[in-house]
Short mmCIF file of C-alpha atoms in Angstrom, two decimals:
data_model
loop_
_atom_site.label_atom_id
_atom_site.label_comp_id
_atom_site.label_asym_id
_atom_site.label_seq_id
_atom_site.Cartn_x
_atom_site.Cartn_y
_atom_site.Cartn_z
CA MET A 1 50.86 116.92 -187.20
CA VAL A 2 47.65 116.36 -185.70
CA PHE A 3 47.58 120.01 -184.34
CA LEU A 4 48.48 121.56 -187.86
CA ARG A 5 45.71 119.36 -189.22
CA ALA A 6 43.32 120.34 -186.61
CA PHE A 7 44.34 124.04 -187.20
CA LEU A 8 43.66 124.01 -191.04
CA HIS A 9 40.25 122.04 -190.50
CA SER A 10 39.18 124.55 -187.72
CA ILE A 11 39.77 127.57 -190.11
CA LYS A 12 37.59 125.82 -192.80
CA LEU A 13 34.51 125.69 -190.36
CA PRO A 14 31.69 125.31 -191.11
CA LYS A 15 32.28 123.04 -194.24
CA LYS A 16 30.81 119.77 -194.09
CA LYS A 17 34.14 118.02 -194.76
CA ALA A 18 36.04 120.02 -192.00
CA ILE A 19 33.42 119.15 -189.36
CA PHE A 20 33.57 115.50 -190.08
CA GLN A 21 37.33 115.60 -189.96
CA LEU A 22 37.45 117.56 -186.72
CA ASN A 23 34.93 114.95 -185.23
CA ARG A 24 37.41 112.26 -185.78
CA ILE A 25 40.10 114.10 -183.56
CA GLY A 26 40.25 112.73 -179.85
CA MET A 27 39.00 114.91 -177.04
CA ASP A 28 42.46 114.84 -175.62
CA ILE A 29 43.92 116.40 -178.79
CA THR A 30 41.14 119.12 -178.54
CA ILE A 31 41.87 120.06 -175.05
CA PHE A 32 45.61 120.22 -175.62
CA TYR A 33 44.82 122.30 -178.91
CA ILE A 34 42.69 124.89 -176.80
CA LEU A 35 45.55 125.19 -174.03
CA LEU A 36 47.86 125.78 -176.85
CA LEU A 37 45.74 128.31 -178.55
CA LEU A 38 45.35 129.99 -175.02
CA PHE A 39 48.96 130.11 -174.56
CA ILE A 40 49.35 132.26 -177.96
CA VAL A 41 46.34 134.39 -176.84
CA SER A 42 48.31 135.17 -173.80
CA LEU A 43 51.72 136.08 -175.24
CA PRO A 44 50.89 139.67 -175.70
CA ALA A 45 49.89 140.06 -172.36
CA PHE A 46 52.88 138.21 -171.12
CA ILE A 47 55.07 140.40 -173.16
CA ASP A 48 53.29 143.44 -171.85
CA TYR A 49 53.86 142.14 -168.23
CA LEU A 50 57.42 141.39 -168.75
CA LEU A 51 58.14 144.87 -170.16
CA GLY A 52 55.80 146.49 -167.64
CA SER A 53 57.36 148.61 -164.92
CA SER A 54 55.39 147.63 -161.85
CA LYS A 55 57.29 147.48 -158.78
CA LEU A 56 56.34 144.11 -157.91
CA ALA A 57 57.37 142.86 -161.51
CA ASN A 58 60.65 144.40 -161.21
CA ALA A 59 61.23 142.86 -157.56
CA LEU A 60 60.79 139.26 -158.87
CA ASN A 61 63.30 137.50 -161.06
CA ILE A 62 62.43 135.85 -164.37
CA PHE A 63 61.29 132.53 -162.96
CA PHE A 64 59.08 133.98 -160.54
CA LYS A 65 57.56 136.31 -163.09
CA ILE A 66 56.57 133.23 -165.23
CA ILE A 67 55.12 131.48 -162.39
CA TYR A 68 53.02 134.67 -161.34
CA PHE A 69 51.96 135.14 -164.84
CA PHE A 70 50.91 131.49 -165.09
CA ILE A 71 48.95 131.43 -161.98
CA PHE A 72 47.32 134.97 -162.21
CA ASN A 73 46.68 135.18 -165.94
CA TYR A 74 46.79 132.01 -167.88
CA LEU A 75 44.99 129.78 -165.27
CA PRO A 76 42.02 131.98 -164.68
CA LEU A 77 41.92 132.56 -168.69
CA SER A 78 41.95 128.89 -169.40
CA ILE A 79 39.13 128.08 -166.88
CA ILE A 80 36.85 131.19 -168.00
CA VAL A 81 37.40 129.96 -171.82
CA PHE A 82 36.54 126.50 -170.86
CA MET A 83 33.40 127.39 -169.00
CA LEU A 84 32.39 129.56 -171.85
CA ILE A 85 33.00 126.69 -174.45
CA SER A 86 30.83 124.52 -171.98
CA LEU A 87 28.00 126.98 -171.90
CA ILE A 88 27.96 127.34 -175.58
CA ALA A 89 28.04 123.84 -176.10
CA ALA A 90 25.16 123.27 -173.73
CA VAL A 91 23.17 126.07 -175.61
CA GLY A 92 24.00 124.30 -178.73
CA THR A 93 22.77 120.90 -177.52
CA GLY A 94 19.35 122.60 -176.78
CA LEU A 95 19.39 124.14 -180.49
CA ALA A 96 20.20 120.63 -181.78
CA LYS A 97 17.09 119.29 -180.19
CA LEU A 98 14.98 122.24 -181.32
CA MET A 99 16.50 121.62 -184.97
CA GLN A 100 15.59 117.91 -184.57
CA ARG A 101 19.31 116.79 -184.81
CA LYS A 102 20.59 113.82 -182.94
CA LEU A 103 23.88 115.43 -181.58
CA LYS A 104 25.54 114.84 -178.22
CA TYR A 105 27.07 117.36 -176.12
CA SER A 106 30.55 116.10 -176.41
CA ILE A 107 30.50 116.73 -180.15
CA LEU A 108 29.22 120.20 -179.76
CA TRP A 109 31.75 120.76 -177.11
CA LYS A 110 34.35 119.78 -179.39
CA MET A 111 33.04 121.77 -182.31
CA THR A 112 32.61 124.70 -180.06
CA ALA A 113 36.28 124.48 -179.16
CA TYR A 114 37.36 124.51 -182.71
CA THR A 115 35.23 127.53 -183.61
CA THR A 116 37.43 129.56 -181.05
CA THR A 117 40.71 129.24 -183.52
CA ILE A 118 39.97 132.17 -185.52
CA PRO A 119 38.47 134.69 -182.81
CA PHE A 120 41.52 133.66 -180.73
CA LEU A 121 43.98 134.44 -183.63
CA VAL A 122 42.36 137.56 -184.32
CA TYR A 123 42.57 138.56 -180.44
CA SER A 124 46.48 137.87 -180.37
CA LEU A 125 47.01 139.73 -183.56
CA ALA A 126 45.02 142.69 -182.31
CA ALA A 127 46.34 142.70 -178.76
CA LEU A 128 49.82 143.15 -179.95
CA PHE A 129 49.09 146.64 -181.48
CA LEU A 130 45.94 147.82 -179.71
CA PRO A 131 44.40 147.68 -176.17
CA ILE A 132 41.37 145.29 -176.33
CA GLY A 133 38.41 145.42 -173.83
CA ASN A 134 36.19 142.74 -172.55
CA MET A 135 33.64 143.54 -175.42
CA TYR A 136 35.46 141.17 -177.43
CA LEU A 137 34.46 138.39 -175.09
CA LEU A 138 30.94 139.11 -176.36
CA ILE A 139 31.74 138.97 -179.72
CA PHE A 140 33.53 135.98 -179.22
CA CYS A 141 30.39 134.20 -177.85
CA ILE A 142 28.16 135.33 -180.58
CA TYR A 143 30.68 134.07 -183.33
CA SER A 144 30.84 130.56 -181.59
CA LEU A 145 26.87 130.48 -181.19
CA LEU A 146 26.60 131.29 -184.98
CA PHE A 147 29.01 128.80 -186.05
CA ILE A 148 27.53 125.88 -183.77
CA VAL A 149 24.03 126.81 -185.58
CA LEU A 150 25.91 126.37 -188.86
CA ILE A 151 27.51 123.19 -187.68
CA ILE A 152 24.16 121.59 -186.22
CA SER A 153 22.61 122.43 -189.72
CA VAL A 154 24.96 120.17 -191.47
CA TYR A 155 24.13 117.04 -189.63
CA PRO A 156 20.99 115.29 -191.06
CA LYS A 157 17.70 115.45 -189.16
CA ARG A 158 16.48 112.54 -186.96
CA ARG A 159 14.54 109.95 -188.61
CA LYS A 160 10.80 109.75 -187.62
CA LYS A 161 9.82 106.34 -186.47
#
């Protein structure tokens, strides 16, 4: 139920109500949500891998194919995505200071993670039918940065003392 609520609110970003609802969700749920999205993103590549006719893939039984795919595809993908989310959140922290908003890195990391929902779903659907290159990664980063700027602008400015 929490994942469905997180999914529905993340699609509504950058609306103010969705931002504050997602902010109430714990970081553990957010990380599991991202891992679940990455699993969905990996499905087209996994199907292609299982149906592929490489000699190495044909020599392995299904259990070893799953382990091989997890180690050499899903795990590196997860590491790269978590690094990109962290980098975008760090840039967002700098932008928040420039925009005079009092936001912490952890909030921006969580919001950046939720901005990835739509690009991941679009990628998953497109990858089922078309080969998609690395240029999509740049579009994903630009999309998340734009949404982080919009999310930062929702929060009120710091009060002057």
